[in-house]
PDB file of C-alpha atoms in Angstrom:
ATOM      1  CA  LYS A 153     -19.174  10.136   3.029  1.00 82.00           C
ATOM      2  CA  VAL A 154     -18.455   7.639   5.748  1.00 86.00           C
ATOM      3  CA  MET A 155     -19.067   3.988   4.955  1.00 91.00           C
ATOM      4  CA  LYS A 156     -20.773   1.760   7.515  1.00 93.00           C
ATOM      5  CA  ALA A 157     -18.411  -1.166   8.149  1.00 95.00           C
ATOM      6  CA  ALA A 158     -18.074  -4.049  10.594  1.00 95.00           C
ATOM      7  CA  THR A 159     -15.033  -5.817  11.984  1.00 96.00           C
ATOM      8  CA  PRO A 160     -14.958  -9.230  10.277  1.00 97.00           C
ATOM      9  CA  LYS A 161     -15.021 -12.438  12.271  1.00 97.00           C
ATOM     10  CA  ILE A 162     -13.675 -15.890  11.424  1.00 98.00           C
ATOM     11  CA  SER A 163     -15.645 -19.098  11.966  1.00 97.00           C
ATOM     12  CA  GLY A 164     -14.426 -22.679  11.660  1.00 96.00           C
ATOM     13  CA  ALA A 165     -12.050 -25.084  13.353  1.00 94.00           C
ATOM     14  CA  LEU A 166      -8.459 -23.879  13.602  1.00 96.00           C
ATOM     15  CA  ALA A 167      -7.025 -27.172  12.368  1.00 95.00           C
ATOM     16  CA  VAL A 168      -5.071 -28.091   9.248  1.00 95.00           C
ATOM     17  CA  GLY A 169      -7.561 -29.249   6.598  1.00 94.00           C
ATOM     18  CA  ALA A 170     -10.511 -27.297   8.024  1.00 95.00           C
ATOM     19  CA  THR A 171     -12.165 -24.471   6.115  1.00 98.00           C
ATOM     20  CA  LEU A 172     -12.438 -21.062   7.743  1.00 98.00           C
ATOM     21  CA  LYS A 173     -15.315 -18.812   6.754  1.00 98.00           C
ATOM     22  CA  LEU A 174     -15.541 -15.041   6.871  1.00 97.00           C
ATOM     23  CA  ILE A 175     -18.428 -13.436   8.766  1.00 97.00           C
ATOM     24  CA  ARG A 176     -18.356  -9.981   7.184  1.00 95.00           C
ATOM     25  CA  GLY A 177     -20.995  -8.242   9.303  1.00 94.00           C
ATOM     26  CA  THR A 178     -23.176  -5.298   8.199  1.00 95.00           C
ATOM     27  CA  TRP A 179     -21.779  -2.724   5.769  1.00 96.00           C
ATOM     28  CA  THR A 180     -23.235   0.138   3.721  1.00 94.00           C
ATOM     29  CA  SER A 181     -25.258  -1.306   0.808  1.00 94.00           C
ATOM     30  CA  LYS A 182     -23.805  -1.876  -2.681  1.00 95.00           C
ATOM     31  CA  VAL A 183     -20.196  -1.999  -1.528  1.00 96.00           C
ATOM     32  CA  SER A 184     -17.734  -4.034  -3.593  1.00 96.00           C
ATOM     33  CA  PHE A 185     -15.457  -6.215  -1.493  1.00 97.00           C
ATOM     34  CA  SER A 186     -12.047  -7.797  -1.761  1.00 97.00           C
ATOM     35  CA  TYR A 187     -10.462 -10.158   0.756  1.00 98.00           C
ATOM     36  CA  GLN A 188      -7.043 -11.326   1.906  1.00 98.00           C
ATOM     37  CA  TRP A 189      -6.218 -14.049   4.438  1.00 98.00           C
ATOM     38  CA  PRO A 190      -2.839 -13.515   6.182  1.00 98.00           C
ATOM     39  CA  ARG A 191      -0.979 -16.060   8.352  1.00 97.00           C
ATOM     40  CA  ASP A 192       1.142 -14.477  11.085  1.00 97.00           C
ATOM     41  CA  GLY A 193       0.517 -11.133   9.355  1.00 95.00           C
ATOM     42  CA  GLU A 194       1.858 -12.190   5.931  1.00 97.00           C
ATOM     43  CA  PRO A 195      -0.657 -12.453   3.039  1.00 97.00           C
ATOM     44  CA  ILE A 196      -1.298 -16.031   1.905  1.00 97.00           C
ATOM     45  CA  PRO A 197      -0.925 -16.187  -1.899  1.00 95.00           C
ATOM     46  CA  ARG A 198      -4.282 -16.647  -3.713  1.00 95.00           C
ATOM     47  CA  ALA A 199      -6.238 -16.646  -0.413  1.00 97.00           C
ATOM     48  CA  THR A 200      -8.674 -13.969  -1.573  1.00 97.00           C
ATOM     49  CA  ARG A 201     -12.155 -15.456  -1.134  1.00 97.00           C
ATOM     50  CA  THR A 202     -14.733 -15.468   1.659  1.00 97.00           C
ATOM     51  CA  SER A 203     -13.410 -18.819   2.880  1.00 98.00           C
ATOM     52  CA  TYR A 204      -9.993 -20.403   3.203  1.00 98.00           C
ATOM     53  CA  ARG A 205      -8.965 -24.050   3.663  1.00 97.00           C
ATOM     54  CA  LEU A 206      -6.080 -24.320   6.129  1.00 97.00           C
ATOM     55  CA  THR A 207      -2.964 -26.138   4.897  1.00 96.00           C
ATOM     56  CA  SER A 208       0.074 -27.528   6.686  1.00 93.00           C
ATOM     57  CA  SER A 209       1.736 -24.130   6.016  1.00 95.00           C
ATOM     58  CA  GLU A 210      -0.603 -22.623   8.640  1.00 96.00           C
ATOM     59  CA  ALA A 211       0.222 -25.154  11.393  1.00 94.00           C
ATOM     60  CA  GLY A 212       1.445 -23.269  14.458  1.00 95.00           C
ATOM     61  CA  LYS A 213       0.517 -19.902  12.958  1.00 96.00           C
ATOM     62  CA  SER A 214      -2.302 -17.421  13.632  1.00 97.00           C
ATOM     63  CA  ILE A 215      -4.786 -16.303  10.981  1.00 98.00           C
ATOM     64  CA  THR A 216      -6.597 -13.046  10.231  1.00 98.00           C
ATOM     65  CA  VAL A 217      -8.802 -11.907   7.366  1.00 98.00           C
ATOM     66  CA  LEU A 218      -8.720  -8.450   5.798  1.00 97.00           C
ATOM     67  CA  VAL A 219     -11.875  -7.029   4.206  1.00 97.00           C
ATOM     68  CA  ASN A 220     -11.611  -4.082   1.821  1.00 97.00           C
ATOM     69  CA  GLY A 221     -14.821  -2.231   0.979  1.00 96.00           C
ATOM     70  CA  LYS A 222     -15.127   0.204  -1.938  1.00 96.00           C
ATOM     71  CA  LYS A 223     -18.009   2.363  -3.114  1.00 96.00           C
ATOM     72  CA  SER A 224     -17.943   5.476  -5.270  1.00 94.00           C
ATOM     73  CA  ARG A 225     -18.020   8.762  -3.334  1.00 93.00           C
ATOM     74  CA  TYR A 226     -17.035   6.936  -0.110  1.00 94.00           C
ATOM     75  CA  ALA A 227     -13.627   6.542   1.489  1.00 91.00           C
ATOM     76  CA  THR A 228     -12.325   2.995   0.988  1.00 93.00           C
ATOM     77  CA  VAL A 229     -12.426   0.982   4.205  1.00 95.00           C
ATOM     78  CA  ALA A 230     -10.042  -1.850   5.142  1.00 96.00           C
ATOM     79  CA  ILE A 231     -10.738  -3.770   8.343  1.00 97.00           C
ATOM     80  CA  THR A 232      -8.861  -6.767   9.710  1.00 97.00           C
ATOM     81  CA  SER A 233     -10.383  -9.402  12.004  1.00 97.00           C
ATOM     82  CA  THR A 234      -8.911 -10.155  15.394  1.00 96.00           C
ATOM     83  CA  VAL A 235      -6.031 -12.612  15.370  1.00 96.00           C
ATOM     84  CA  THR A 236      -6.978 -16.259  15.901  1.00 96.00           C
ATOM     85  CA  ALA A 237      -5.276 -18.719  18.184  1.00 96.00           C
ATOM     86  CA  LYS A 238      -2.595 -20.840  16.485  1.00 97.00           C
ATOM     87  CA  VAL A 239      -3.679 -23.466  13.962  1.00 97.00           C
ATOM     88  CA  MET A 240      -3.417 -27.038  15.266  1.00 96.00           C
ATOM     89  CA  SER A 241      -2.140 -29.898  13.162  1.00 95.00           C
ATOM     90  CA  ALA A 242      -4.528 -32.755  13.977  1.00 94.00           C
ATOM     91  CA  THR A 243      -5.623 -36.009  12.365  1.00 93.00           C
ATOM     92  CA  PRO A 244      -8.352 -38.389  13.600  1.00 95.00           C
ATOM     93  CA  PRO A 245      -7.437 -41.232  15.928  1.00 97.00           C
ATOM     94  CA  THR A 246      -7.695 -44.858  14.813  1.00 97.00           C
ATOM     95  CA  ILE A 247      -8.971 -47.841  16.795  1.00 98.00           C
ATOM     96  CA  SER A 248      -7.224 -51.198  17.071  1.00 97.00           C
ATOM     97  CA  GLY A 249      -8.226 -54.364  18.875  1.00 97.00           C
ATOM     98  CA  THR A 250     -10.846 -57.118  18.649  1.00 97.00           C
ATOM     99  CA  LYS A 251     -14.428 -55.858  18.487  1.00 97.00           C
ATOM    100  CA  ARG A 252     -15.789 -58.441  20.961  1.00 97.00           C
ATOM    101  CA  VAL A 253     -17.283 -58.151  24.454  1.00 97.00           C
ATOM    102  CA  GLY A 254     -14.493 -58.504  27.032  1.00 97.00           C
ATOM    103  CA  LYS A 255     -11.746 -57.404  24.637  1.00 97.00           C
ATOM    104  CA  THR A 256      -9.865 -54.111  24.842  1.00 98.00           C
ATOM    105  CA  LEU A 257      -9.797 -51.481  22.115  1.00 98.00           C
ATOM    106  CA  THR A 258      -6.934 -48.983  21.921  1.00 98.00           C
ATOM    107  CA  ALA A 259      -6.872 -45.512  20.380  1.00 97.00           C
ATOM    108  CA  SER A 260      -3.852 -44.475  18.322  1.00 96.00           C
ATOM    109  CA  PRO A 261      -3.899 -40.674  18.458  1.00 94.00           C
ATOM    110  CA  GLY A 262      -3.044 -39.746  14.866  1.00 91.00           C
ATOM    111  CA  GLU A 263      -0.702 -36.806  14.177  1.00 92.00           C
ATOM    112  CA  TRP A 264      -0.952 -33.645  16.303  1.00 96.00           C
ATOM    113  CA  SER A 265       1.100 -30.470  16.755  1.00 94.00           C
ATOM    114  CA  THR A 266       4.125 -31.160  18.968  1.00 93.00           C
ATOM    115  CA  GLY A 267       3.333 -30.516  22.638  1.00 95.00           C
ATOM    116  CA  THR A 268      -0.407 -31.211  22.355  1.00 96.00           C
ATOM    117  CA  THR A 269      -2.066 -32.917  25.327  1.00 96.00           C
ATOM    118  CA  LEU A 270      -4.804 -35.338  24.296  1.00 97.00           C
ATOM    119  CA  SER A 271      -7.893 -36.560  26.099  1.00 97.00           C
ATOM    120  CA  TYR A 272     -10.293 -39.235  24.862  1.00 98.00           C
ATOM    121  CA  GLN A 273     -13.988 -40.079  24.908  1.00 98.00           C
ATOM    122  CA  TRP A 274     -15.340 -43.388  23.610  1.00 98.00           C
ATOM    123  CA  TYR A 275     -18.770 -43.732  21.969  1.00 98.00           C
ATOM    124  CA  ALA A 276     -21.113 -46.647  21.249  1.00 98.00           C
ATOM    125  CA  SER A 277     -23.239 -45.997  18.141  1.00 97.00           C
ATOM    126  CA  GLY A 278     -22.771 -42.247  18.656  1.00 96.00           C
ATOM    127  CA  ARG A 279     -23.567 -42.115  22.380  1.00 97.00           C
ATOM    128  CA  ALA A 280     -20.841 -41.252  24.893  1.00 97.00           C
ATOM    129  CA  ILE A 281     -19.887 -44.182  27.125  1.00 97.00           C
ATOM    130  CA  SER A 282     -19.770 -43.097  30.766  1.00 96.00           C
ATOM    131  CA  LYS A 283     -16.260 -43.065  32.285  1.00 95.00           C
ATOM    132  CA  ALA A 284     -14.713 -44.332  29.010  1.00 97.00           C
ATOM    133  CA  ASN A 285     -12.114 -41.628  28.602  1.00 96.00           C
ATOM    134  CA  GLY A 286      -8.733 -43.324  28.481  1.00 96.00           C
ATOM    135  CA  GLU A 287      -6.503 -44.373  25.607  1.00 96.00           C
ATOM    136  CA  SER A 288      -7.997 -47.850  25.836  1.00 97.00           C
ATOM    137  CA  PHE A 289     -11.445 -49.202  26.577  1.00 96.00           C
ATOM    138  CA  THR A 290     -12.678 -52.707  27.461  1.00 97.00           C
ATOM    139  CA  LEU A 291     -15.927 -53.631  25.724  1.00 97.00           C
ATOM    140  CA  THR A 292     -18.890 -54.700  27.891  1.00 97.00           C
ATOM    141  CA  LYS A 293     -22.224 -56.401  27.102  1.00 97.00           C
ATOM    142  CA  SER A 294     -23.871 -52.986  26.716  1.00 96.00           C
ATOM    143  CA  GLN A 295     -21.775 -52.329  23.579  1.00 97.00           C
ATOM    144  CA  LYS A 296     -22.741 -55.637  21.891  1.00 97.00           C
ATOM    145  CA  GLY A 297     -24.195 -54.976  18.432  1.00 97.00           C
ATOM    146  CA  LYS A 298     -23.017 -51.353  18.425  1.00 97.00           C
ATOM    147  CA  THR A 299     -20.280 -49.577  16.498  1.00 98.00           C
ATOM    148  CA  ILE A 300     -17.501 -47.854  18.451  1.00 98.00           C
ATOM    149  CA  THR A 301     -15.767 -44.520  17.848  1.00 98.00           C
ATOM    150  CA  VAL A 302     -13.287 -42.534  19.893  1.00 98.00           C
ATOM    151  CA  LYS A 303     -12.899 -38.749  19.955  1.00 98.00           C
ATOM    152  CA  ALA A 304      -9.487 -37.263  20.702  1.00 97.00           C
ATOM    153  CA  THR A 305      -9.403 -33.673  21.956  1.00 97.00           C
ATOM    154  CA  GLY A 306      -6.114 -31.789  21.720  1.00 96.00           C
ATOM    155  CA  ARG A 307      -5.211 -28.872  23.975  1.00 96.00           C
ATOM    156  CA  GLN A 308      -2.114 -26.678  23.984  1.00 96.00           C
ATOM    157  CA  ALA A 309      -1.499 -23.135  25.251  1.00 95.00           C
ATOM    158  CA  GLY A 310      -1.884 -20.587  22.464  1.00 95.00           C
ATOM    159  CA  TYR A 311      -3.762 -23.001  20.196  1.00 95.00           C
ATOM    160  CA  ALA A 312      -7.440 -23.583  19.583  1.00 91.00           C
ATOM    161  CA  THR A 313      -8.813 -26.740  21.226  1.00 94.00           C
ATOM    162  CA  ILE A 314      -9.521 -29.256  18.458  1.00 95.00           C
ATOM    163  CA  SER A 315     -11.433 -32.557  18.500  1.00 95.00           C
ATOM    164  CA  LYS A 316     -11.152 -35.332  15.919  1.00 95.00           C
ATOM    165  CA  THR A 317     -13.256 -38.515  15.835  1.00 97.00           C
ATOM    166  CA  SER A 318     -12.202 -41.894  14.499  1.00 97.00           C
ATOM    167  CA  LYS A 319     -14.075 -43.867  11.878  1.00 97.00           C
ATOM    168  CA  ALA A 320     -16.636 -46.265  13.357  1.00 97.00           C
ATOM    169  CA  THR A 321     -15.646 -49.866  13.935  1.00 97.00           C
ATOM    170  CA  SER A 322     -17.685 -52.803  12.746  1.00 96.00           C
ATOM    171  CA  ARG A 323     -20.395 -53.917  15.198  1.00 97.00           C
ATOM    172  CA  VAL A 324     -19.226 -55.431  18.500  1.00 97.00           C
ATOM    173  CA  THR A 325     -19.869 -59.175  18.792  1.00 95.00           C
TER     174      THR A 325
END
């Protein structure tokens, strides 16, 4: 008999520390499954569940997931997902400076894969601040009483685009 099987997909951010999840798709009923997550085609030891948390060992490497399906009186089926973009090493930015109207805040980018180009967006209490997309930002009266965060977005050819957001500052005075 021929087993109904689907090519698996991978969901989740391709960044060190993120958890990838398997989307198995529709298979014949009552199939028993086993899984293996390879990096650059080599099986990752003990990575045999429906999810996998990316480590620094995956930075700069591509990921796939292999799904094996078995059922008595059916041919065993093994299907591998498509290869992901490379995994980015990325940590959230931090904010320095005085949280007071008229003062300038500066984003320190955190640690990113070598060669990553970063862009920034500043937020006041979770709302994007128009035209506030540089490494630094001068606080205005409209931010008074609000907390500030900055989101860094990293881009590099061959890698997934990843965004990381800083912790919120104390309220602007």
